[in-house]
Short mmCIF file of C-alpha atoms in Angstrom, two decimals:
data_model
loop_
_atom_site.label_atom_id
_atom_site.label_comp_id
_atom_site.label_asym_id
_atom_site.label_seq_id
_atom_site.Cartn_x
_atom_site.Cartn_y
_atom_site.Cartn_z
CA UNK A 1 180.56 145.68 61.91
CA UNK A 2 184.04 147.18 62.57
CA UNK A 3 186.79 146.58 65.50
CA UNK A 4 187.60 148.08 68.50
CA UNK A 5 190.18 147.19 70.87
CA UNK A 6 190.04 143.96 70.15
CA UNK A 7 186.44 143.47 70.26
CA UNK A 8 184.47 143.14 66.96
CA UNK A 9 181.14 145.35 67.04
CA UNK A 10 177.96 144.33 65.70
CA UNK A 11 175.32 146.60 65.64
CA UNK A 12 172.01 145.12 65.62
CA UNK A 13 169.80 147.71 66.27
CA UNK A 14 167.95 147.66 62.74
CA UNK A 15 167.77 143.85 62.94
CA UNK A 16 164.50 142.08 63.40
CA UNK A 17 163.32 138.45 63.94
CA UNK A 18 160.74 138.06 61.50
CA UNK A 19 160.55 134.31 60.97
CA UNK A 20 159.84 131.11 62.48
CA UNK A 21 163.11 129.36 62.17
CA UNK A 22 161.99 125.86 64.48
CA UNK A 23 163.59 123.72 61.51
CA UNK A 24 166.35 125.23 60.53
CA UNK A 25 167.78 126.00 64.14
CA UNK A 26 166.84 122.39 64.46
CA UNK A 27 168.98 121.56 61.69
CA UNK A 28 171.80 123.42 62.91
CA UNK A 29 171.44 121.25 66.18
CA UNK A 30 171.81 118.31 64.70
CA UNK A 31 174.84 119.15 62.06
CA UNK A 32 176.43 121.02 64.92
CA UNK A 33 176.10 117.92 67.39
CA UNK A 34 177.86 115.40 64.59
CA UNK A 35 180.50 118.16 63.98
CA UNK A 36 181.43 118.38 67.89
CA UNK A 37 181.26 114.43 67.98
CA UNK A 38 184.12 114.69 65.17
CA UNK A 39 186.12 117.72 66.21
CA UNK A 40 186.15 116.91 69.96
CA UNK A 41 187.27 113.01 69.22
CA UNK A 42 189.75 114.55 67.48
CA UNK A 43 191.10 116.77 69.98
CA UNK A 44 191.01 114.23 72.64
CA UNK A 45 192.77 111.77 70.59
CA UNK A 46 195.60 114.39 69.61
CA UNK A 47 199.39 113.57 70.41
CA UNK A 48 201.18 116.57 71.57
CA UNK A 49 204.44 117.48 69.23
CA UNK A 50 207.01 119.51 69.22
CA UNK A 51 206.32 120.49 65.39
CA UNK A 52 203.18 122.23 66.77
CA UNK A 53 205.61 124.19 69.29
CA UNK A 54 207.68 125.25 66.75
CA UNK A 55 204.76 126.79 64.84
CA UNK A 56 204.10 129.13 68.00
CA UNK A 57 207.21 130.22 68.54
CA UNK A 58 207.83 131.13 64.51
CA UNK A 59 204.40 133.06 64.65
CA UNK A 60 204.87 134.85 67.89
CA UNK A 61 207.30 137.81 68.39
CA UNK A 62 210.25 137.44 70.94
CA UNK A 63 208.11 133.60 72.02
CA UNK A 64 210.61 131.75 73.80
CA UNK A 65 209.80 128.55 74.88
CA UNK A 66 211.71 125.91 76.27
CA UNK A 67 210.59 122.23 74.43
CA UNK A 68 213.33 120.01 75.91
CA UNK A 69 211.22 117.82 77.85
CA UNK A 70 207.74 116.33 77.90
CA UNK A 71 206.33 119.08 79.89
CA UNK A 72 206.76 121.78 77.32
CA UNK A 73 204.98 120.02 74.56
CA UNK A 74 201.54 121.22 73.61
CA UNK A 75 199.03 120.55 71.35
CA UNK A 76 196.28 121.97 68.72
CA UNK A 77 193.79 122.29 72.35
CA UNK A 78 196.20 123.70 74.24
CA UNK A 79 196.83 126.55 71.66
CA UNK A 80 192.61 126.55 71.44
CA UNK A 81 192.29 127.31 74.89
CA UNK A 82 195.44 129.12 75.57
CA UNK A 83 193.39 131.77 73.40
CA UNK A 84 190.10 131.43 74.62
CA UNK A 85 192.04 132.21 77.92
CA UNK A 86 193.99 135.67 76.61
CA UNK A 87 190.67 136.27 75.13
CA UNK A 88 188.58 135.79 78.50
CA UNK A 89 191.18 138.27 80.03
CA UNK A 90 190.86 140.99 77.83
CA UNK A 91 186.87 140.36 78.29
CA UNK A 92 187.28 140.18 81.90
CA UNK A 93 189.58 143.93 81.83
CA UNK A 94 187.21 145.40 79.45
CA UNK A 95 184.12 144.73 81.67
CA UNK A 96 186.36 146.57 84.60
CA UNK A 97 186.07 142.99 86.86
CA UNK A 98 188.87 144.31 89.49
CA UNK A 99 192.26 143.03 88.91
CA UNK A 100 194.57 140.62 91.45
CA UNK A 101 198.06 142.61 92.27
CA UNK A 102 201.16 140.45 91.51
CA UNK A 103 201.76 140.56 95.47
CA UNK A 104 198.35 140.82 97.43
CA UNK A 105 199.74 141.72 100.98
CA UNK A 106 201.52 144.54 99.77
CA UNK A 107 198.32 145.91 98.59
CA UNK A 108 196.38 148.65 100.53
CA UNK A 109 192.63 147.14 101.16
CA UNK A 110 191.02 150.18 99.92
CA UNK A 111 189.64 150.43 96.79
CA UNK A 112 190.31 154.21 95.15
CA UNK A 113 189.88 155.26 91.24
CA UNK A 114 193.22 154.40 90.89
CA UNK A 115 193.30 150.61 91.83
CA UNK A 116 193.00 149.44 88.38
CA UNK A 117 196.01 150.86 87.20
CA UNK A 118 198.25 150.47 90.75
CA UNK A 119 197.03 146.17 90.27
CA UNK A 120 198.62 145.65 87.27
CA UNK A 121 199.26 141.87 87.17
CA UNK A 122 201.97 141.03 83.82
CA UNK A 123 199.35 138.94 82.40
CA UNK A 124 201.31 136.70 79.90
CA UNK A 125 200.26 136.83 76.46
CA UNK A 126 202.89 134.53 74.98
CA UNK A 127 202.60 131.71 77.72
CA UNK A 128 200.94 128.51 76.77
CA UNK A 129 198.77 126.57 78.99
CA UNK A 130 198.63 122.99 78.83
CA UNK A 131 194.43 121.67 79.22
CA UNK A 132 193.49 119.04 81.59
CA UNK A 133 190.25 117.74 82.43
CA UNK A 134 190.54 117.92 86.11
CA UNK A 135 186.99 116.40 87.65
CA UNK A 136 188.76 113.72 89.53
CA UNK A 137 186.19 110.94 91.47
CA UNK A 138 186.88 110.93 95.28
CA UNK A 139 187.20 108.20 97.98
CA UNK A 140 185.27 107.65 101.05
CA UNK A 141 187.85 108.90 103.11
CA UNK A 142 188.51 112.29 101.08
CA UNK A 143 184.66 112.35 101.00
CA UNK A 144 184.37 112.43 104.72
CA UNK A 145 187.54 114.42 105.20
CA UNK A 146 185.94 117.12 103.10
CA UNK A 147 182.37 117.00 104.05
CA UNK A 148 183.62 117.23 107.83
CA UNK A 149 184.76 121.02 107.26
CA UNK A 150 180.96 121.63 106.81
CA UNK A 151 180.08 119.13 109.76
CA UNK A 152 178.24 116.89 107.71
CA UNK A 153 178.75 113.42 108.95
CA UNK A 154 175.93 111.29 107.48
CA UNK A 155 175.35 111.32 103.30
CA UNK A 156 174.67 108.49 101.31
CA UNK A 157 177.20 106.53 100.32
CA UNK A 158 175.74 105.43 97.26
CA UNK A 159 176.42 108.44 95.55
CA UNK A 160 179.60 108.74 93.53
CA UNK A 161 181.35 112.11 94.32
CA UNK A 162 183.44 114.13 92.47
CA UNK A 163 185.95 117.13 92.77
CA UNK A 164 187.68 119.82 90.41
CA UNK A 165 191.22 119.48 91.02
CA UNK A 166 192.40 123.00 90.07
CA UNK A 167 195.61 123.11 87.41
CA UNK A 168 196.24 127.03 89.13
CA UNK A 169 196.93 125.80 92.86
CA UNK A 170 196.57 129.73 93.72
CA UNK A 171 193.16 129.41 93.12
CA UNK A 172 192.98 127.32 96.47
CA UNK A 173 194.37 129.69 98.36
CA UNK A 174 193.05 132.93 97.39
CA UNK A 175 191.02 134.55 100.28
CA UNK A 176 187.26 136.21 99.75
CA UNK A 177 188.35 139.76 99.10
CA UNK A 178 184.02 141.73 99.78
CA UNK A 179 186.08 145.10 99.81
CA UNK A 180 187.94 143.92 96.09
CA UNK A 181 185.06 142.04 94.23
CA UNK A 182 182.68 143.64 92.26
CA UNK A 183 181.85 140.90 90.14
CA UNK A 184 180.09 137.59 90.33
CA UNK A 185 180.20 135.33 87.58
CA UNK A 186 177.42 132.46 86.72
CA UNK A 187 179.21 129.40 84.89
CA UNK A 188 178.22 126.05 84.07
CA UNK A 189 180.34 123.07 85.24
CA UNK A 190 181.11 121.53 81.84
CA UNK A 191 180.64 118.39 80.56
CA UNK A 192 183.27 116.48 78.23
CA UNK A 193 181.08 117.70 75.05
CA UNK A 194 181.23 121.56 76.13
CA UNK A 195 183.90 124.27 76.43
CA UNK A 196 185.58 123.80 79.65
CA UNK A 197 185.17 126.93 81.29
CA UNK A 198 186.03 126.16 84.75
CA UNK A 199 189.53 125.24 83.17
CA UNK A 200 189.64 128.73 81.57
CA UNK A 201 187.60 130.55 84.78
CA UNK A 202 190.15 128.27 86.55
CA UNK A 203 193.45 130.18 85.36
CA UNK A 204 191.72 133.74 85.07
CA UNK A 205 191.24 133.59 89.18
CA UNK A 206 194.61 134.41 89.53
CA UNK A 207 194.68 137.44 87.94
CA UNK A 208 190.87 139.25 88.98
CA UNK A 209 188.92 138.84 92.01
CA UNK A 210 185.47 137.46 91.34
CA UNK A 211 182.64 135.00 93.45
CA UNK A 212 181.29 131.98 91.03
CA UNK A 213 177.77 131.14 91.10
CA UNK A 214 176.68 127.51 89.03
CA UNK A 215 172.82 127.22 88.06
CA UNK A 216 170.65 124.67 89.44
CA UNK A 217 167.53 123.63 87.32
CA UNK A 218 164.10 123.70 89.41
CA UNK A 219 161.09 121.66 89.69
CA UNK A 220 159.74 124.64 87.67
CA UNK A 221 162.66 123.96 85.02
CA UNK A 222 163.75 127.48 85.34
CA UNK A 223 167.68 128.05 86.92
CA UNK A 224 168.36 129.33 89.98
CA UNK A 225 172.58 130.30 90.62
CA UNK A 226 173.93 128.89 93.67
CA UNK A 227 177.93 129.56 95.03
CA UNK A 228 180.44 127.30 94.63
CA UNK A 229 184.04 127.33 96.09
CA UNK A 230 187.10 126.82 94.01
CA UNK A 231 188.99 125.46 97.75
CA UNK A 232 186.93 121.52 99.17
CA UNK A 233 184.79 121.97 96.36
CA UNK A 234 182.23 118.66 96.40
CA UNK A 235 180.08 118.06 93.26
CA UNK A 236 177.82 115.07 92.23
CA UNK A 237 176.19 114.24 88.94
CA UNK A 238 172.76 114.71 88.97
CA UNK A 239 169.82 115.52 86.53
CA UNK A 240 170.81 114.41 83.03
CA UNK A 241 174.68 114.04 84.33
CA UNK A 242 175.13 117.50 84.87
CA UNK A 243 177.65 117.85 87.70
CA UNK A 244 176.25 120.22 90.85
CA UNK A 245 177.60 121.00 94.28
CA UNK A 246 177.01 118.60 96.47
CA UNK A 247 176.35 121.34 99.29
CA UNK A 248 172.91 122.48 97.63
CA UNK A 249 171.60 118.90 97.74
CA UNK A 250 172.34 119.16 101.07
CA UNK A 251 171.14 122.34 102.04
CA UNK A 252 167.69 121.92 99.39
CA UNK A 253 167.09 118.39 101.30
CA UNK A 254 166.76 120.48 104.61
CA UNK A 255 164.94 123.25 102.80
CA UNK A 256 162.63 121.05 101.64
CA UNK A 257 161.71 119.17 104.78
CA UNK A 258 161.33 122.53 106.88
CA UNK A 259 159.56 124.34 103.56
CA UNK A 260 161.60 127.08 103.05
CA UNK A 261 162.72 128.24 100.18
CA UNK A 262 166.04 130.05 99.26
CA UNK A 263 166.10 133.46 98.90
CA UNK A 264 167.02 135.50 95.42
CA UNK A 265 168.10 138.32 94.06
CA UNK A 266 167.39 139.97 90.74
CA UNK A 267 169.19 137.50 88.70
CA UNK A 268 167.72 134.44 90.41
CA UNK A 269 171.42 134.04 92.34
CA UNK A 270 171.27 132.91 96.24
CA UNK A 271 171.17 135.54 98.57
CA UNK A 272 171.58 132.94 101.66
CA UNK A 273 174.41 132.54 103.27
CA UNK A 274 175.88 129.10 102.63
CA UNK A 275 177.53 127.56 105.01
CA UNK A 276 180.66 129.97 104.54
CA UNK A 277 180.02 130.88 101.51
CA UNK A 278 178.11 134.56 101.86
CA UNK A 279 176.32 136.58 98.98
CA UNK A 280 177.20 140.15 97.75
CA UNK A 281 175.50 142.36 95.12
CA UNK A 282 177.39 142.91 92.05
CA UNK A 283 177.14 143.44 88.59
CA UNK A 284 177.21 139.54 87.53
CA UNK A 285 178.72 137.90 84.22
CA UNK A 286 176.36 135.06 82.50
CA UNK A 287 178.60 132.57 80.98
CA UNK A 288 175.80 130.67 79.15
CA UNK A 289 176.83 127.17 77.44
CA UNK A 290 175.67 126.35 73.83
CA UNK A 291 176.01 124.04 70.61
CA UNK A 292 176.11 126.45 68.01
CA UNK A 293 176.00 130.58 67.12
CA UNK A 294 175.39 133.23 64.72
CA UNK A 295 176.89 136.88 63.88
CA UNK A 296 173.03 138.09 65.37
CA UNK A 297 173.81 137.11 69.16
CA UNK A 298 172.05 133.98 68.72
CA UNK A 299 172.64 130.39 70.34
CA UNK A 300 171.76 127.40 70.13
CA UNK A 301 171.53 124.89 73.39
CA UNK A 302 170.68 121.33 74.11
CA UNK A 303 167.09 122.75 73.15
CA UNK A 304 165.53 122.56 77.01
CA UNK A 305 165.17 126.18 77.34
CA UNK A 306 166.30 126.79 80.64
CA UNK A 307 168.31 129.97 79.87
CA UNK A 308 166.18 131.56 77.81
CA UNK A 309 162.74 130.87 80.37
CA UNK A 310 164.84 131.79 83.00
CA UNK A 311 166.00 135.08 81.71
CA UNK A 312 162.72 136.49 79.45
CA UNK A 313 160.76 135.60 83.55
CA UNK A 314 163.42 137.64 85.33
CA UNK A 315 163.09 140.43 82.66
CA UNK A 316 159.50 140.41 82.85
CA UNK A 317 159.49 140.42 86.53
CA UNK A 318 161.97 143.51 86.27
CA UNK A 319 159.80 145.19 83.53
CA UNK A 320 161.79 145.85 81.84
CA UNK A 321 160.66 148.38 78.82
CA UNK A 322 163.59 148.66 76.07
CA UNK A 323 161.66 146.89 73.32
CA UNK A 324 164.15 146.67 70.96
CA UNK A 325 166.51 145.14 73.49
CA UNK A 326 163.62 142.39 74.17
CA UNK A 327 162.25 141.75 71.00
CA UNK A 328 161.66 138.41 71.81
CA UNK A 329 159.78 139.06 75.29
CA UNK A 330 156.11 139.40 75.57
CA UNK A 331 154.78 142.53 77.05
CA UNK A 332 153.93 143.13 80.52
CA UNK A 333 150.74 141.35 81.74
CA UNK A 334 147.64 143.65 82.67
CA UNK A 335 148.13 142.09 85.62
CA UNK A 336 151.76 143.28 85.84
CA UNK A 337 150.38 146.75 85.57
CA UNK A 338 147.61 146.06 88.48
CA UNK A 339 150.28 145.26 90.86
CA UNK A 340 152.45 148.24 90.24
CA UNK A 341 148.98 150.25 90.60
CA UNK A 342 148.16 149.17 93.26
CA UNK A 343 151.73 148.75 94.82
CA UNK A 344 152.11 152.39 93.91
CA UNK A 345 148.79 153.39 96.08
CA UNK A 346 149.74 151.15 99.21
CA UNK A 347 153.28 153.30 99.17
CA UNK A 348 151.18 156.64 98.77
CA UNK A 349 148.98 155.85 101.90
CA UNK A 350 151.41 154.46 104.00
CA UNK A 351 154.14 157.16 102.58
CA UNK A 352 151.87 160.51 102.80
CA UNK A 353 155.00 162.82 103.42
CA UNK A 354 156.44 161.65 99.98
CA UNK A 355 156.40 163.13 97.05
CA UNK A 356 154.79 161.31 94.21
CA UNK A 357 158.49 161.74 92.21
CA UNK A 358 160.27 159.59 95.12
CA UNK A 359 157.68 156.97 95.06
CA UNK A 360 158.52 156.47 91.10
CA UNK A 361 161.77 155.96 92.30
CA UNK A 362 161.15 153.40 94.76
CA UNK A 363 158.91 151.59 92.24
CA UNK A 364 161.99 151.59 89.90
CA UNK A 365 164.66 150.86 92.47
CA UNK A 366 162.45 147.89 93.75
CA UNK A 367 162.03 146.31 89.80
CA UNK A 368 165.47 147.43 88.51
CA UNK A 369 167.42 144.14 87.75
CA UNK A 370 171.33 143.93 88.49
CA UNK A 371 173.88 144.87 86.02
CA UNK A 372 174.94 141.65 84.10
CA UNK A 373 175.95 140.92 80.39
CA UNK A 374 175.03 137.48 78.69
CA UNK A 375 178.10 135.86 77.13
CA UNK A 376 178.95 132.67 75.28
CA UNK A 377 182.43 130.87 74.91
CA UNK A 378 183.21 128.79 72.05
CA UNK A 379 185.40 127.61 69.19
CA UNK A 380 185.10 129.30 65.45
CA UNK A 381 184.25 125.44 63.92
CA UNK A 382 180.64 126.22 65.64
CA UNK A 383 179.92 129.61 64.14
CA UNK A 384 177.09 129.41 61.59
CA UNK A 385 176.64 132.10 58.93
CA UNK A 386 172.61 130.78 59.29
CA UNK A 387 170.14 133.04 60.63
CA UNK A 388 168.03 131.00 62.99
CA UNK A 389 167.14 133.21 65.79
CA UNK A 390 162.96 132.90 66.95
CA UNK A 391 161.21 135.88 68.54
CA UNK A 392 161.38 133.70 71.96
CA UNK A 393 165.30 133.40 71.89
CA UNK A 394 167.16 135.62 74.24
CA UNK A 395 169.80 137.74 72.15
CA UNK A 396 173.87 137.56 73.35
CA UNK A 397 175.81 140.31 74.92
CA UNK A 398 179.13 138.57 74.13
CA UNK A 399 180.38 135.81 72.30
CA UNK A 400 184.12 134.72 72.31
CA UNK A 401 185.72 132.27 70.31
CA UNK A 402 189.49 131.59 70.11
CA UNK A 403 189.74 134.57 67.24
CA UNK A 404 187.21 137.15 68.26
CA UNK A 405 185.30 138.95 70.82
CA UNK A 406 181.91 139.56 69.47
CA UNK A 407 179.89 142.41 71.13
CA UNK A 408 175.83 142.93 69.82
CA UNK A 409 174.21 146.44 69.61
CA UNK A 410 170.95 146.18 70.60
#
């Protein structure tokens, strides 16, 4: 292990899951689950004081901060997630996600190798940032009002509707950039008992440009990613209270009835266009939620398995070949290597003027799976020095907590 620009590398190249660890990662579950019951009642019930300010401002170099008034106050959250949020952005600038100027319209729309450096943005590392949960219920009027942009006029009432009222108002009015992005980002929408990365995802947005994708579980109970808007943004609880945009009920519901099904990339992300909302390819950030983790890349989730069937299918259906990278993925079917047989032949008949070299490369264009990382958010309380990774668990990227920024080896 050893540091490096403030990221901590692991190298787990030499590691190997040898065990069935069912009961112990089960264990962990269950400890883990009473020790977020604790820590987040806690946290909710904190009082904000200005003792706690005081603390920052001795600790940090040159911190001024103003604590005359209410406002100013912050608590033992706010200083968790006012790191989790310096730590996203130095995440965010190491993975090269293309950064907001301070002043977009004085910025020339073309992209050159230069555009990092000419959009520097004074990112704050001494500011604090005061959490809010910021899901806020919505009448019947706003409902309507809202829905009417996408000229829906009939839903059913009897749902209760939601909407994330952004703390960073800039996020509302920050254009699609498709010459500026090269980045789309897959997050959950958080419930009260997970890390609230829309709050974090919600402050970062004014400093990069990135599209936001949320995953929607299938009949299949696999996840498919479909875009969500920070601006009108309409969401509804659904399966096991899990908030979703309201726009893919709507849009599934038609899908459904007409028997079509959406269209995917690589990563299982929407390539339709949605009402405004339009797909691009780009090397896409997994923000994947959990309960627990380990120093081997390892989490642990509600214990459904969505992430980890959805992402061993899409790396089987990419064949991809690195075994030590996907220990815990079975090997390509027979039947795998039928179709790319015989997928290979229909290309040479129908191809005869290519060489047999460019139809390797079409095989491996056509299979290659986007660039993307894997990467968990959490707080230190939940790190476990246990090993309880199983051969079928997917294996981290990233994981962030408020201290570090852990990157695996594989």
């Amino acid at each position: 292990m050893n540091n490096q620009n403030n990221i901590v590398l692991i190298n787990l190249k030499n590691y190997e899951c040898k065990y069935n660890n069912q009961e112990v990662k089960q264990n962990v579950r269950n400890n883990a689950k009473k020790v977020r019951e604790i820590f987040l009642k806690n946290l909710t019930n904190e009082e904000r004081n200005q003792s706690f300010n005081n603390y920052e401002q001795n600790k940090t170099e040159n911190y001024q901060q103003d604590i005359q008034n209410e406002k100013n106050i912050f608590g033992y959250k706010d200083y968790l997630y006012t790191n989790l949020i310096r730590q996203l952005y130095l995440f965010l600038s190491s993975m090269g996600v293309n950064k907001r100027p301070i002043n977009e319209n004085n910025v020339n729309n073309k992209i050159d190798n230069s555009y990092q450096e000419n959009c520097q943005n004074h990112f704050n590392f001494n500011k604090m940032y005061k959490y809010t949960y910021n899901y806020k219920k919505m009448m019947k009027d706003d409902v309507i009002k809202s829905l009417k942009k996408y000229n829906i006029n009939k839903f059913d009432e009897n749902l209760e509707f939601y909407t994330y009222t952004f703390s960073n108002k800039n996020s509302e009015n920050f254009k699609r950039d498709y010459d500026k992005t090269n980045f789309n980002i897959c997050i959950y929408l958080p419930t009260k008992k997970e890390i609230d990365i829309l709050f974090i995802i919600d402050i970062l947005y004014d400093y990069f440009y990135f599209y936001l994708y949320i995953p929607i579980t299938t009949k299949e109970n696999k996840l498919i990613f479909f875009p969500f808007c920070f601006e009108n943004n309409i969401i509804i609880k659904h399966n096991f209270n899990i908030f979703v945009p309201y726009l893919y009920i709507y849009k599934n519901k038609y899908m459904e009835q007409n028997s079509i099904k959406f269209n995917l990339n690589s990563l299982n992300i929407i390539t339709d266009k949605i009402f405004d909302l339009q797909f691009q390819e780009n090397k896409t950030i997994f923000f994947i939620p959990l309960i627990a983790y380990n120093k081997y890349g390892c989490r642990i989730g509600s214990g459904k398995g969505y992430y980890d069937r959805t992402f061993i299918s899409l790396y089987k259906k990419a064949k991809i070949n690195d075994e030590k990278k996907n220990q815990s993925i079975n090997q390509i079917t027979n039947a795998t290597n039928s179709y790319k047989e015989s997928e290979t032949n229909n290309l040479k008949e129908n191809k005869n003027n290519e060489t047999e070299k460019n139809i390797q490369n079409i095989l491996i264009k056509k299979n290659k799976i986007t660039d993307h990382v894997k990467v968990s958010v959490s707080f230190e309380i939940f790190l476990y020095d246990v090993d309880f990774n199983e051969p079928t668990d997917i294996i981290l990227d990233y994981i962030i907590n408020e201290k570090n920024i852990y990157k695996f080896l594989l």
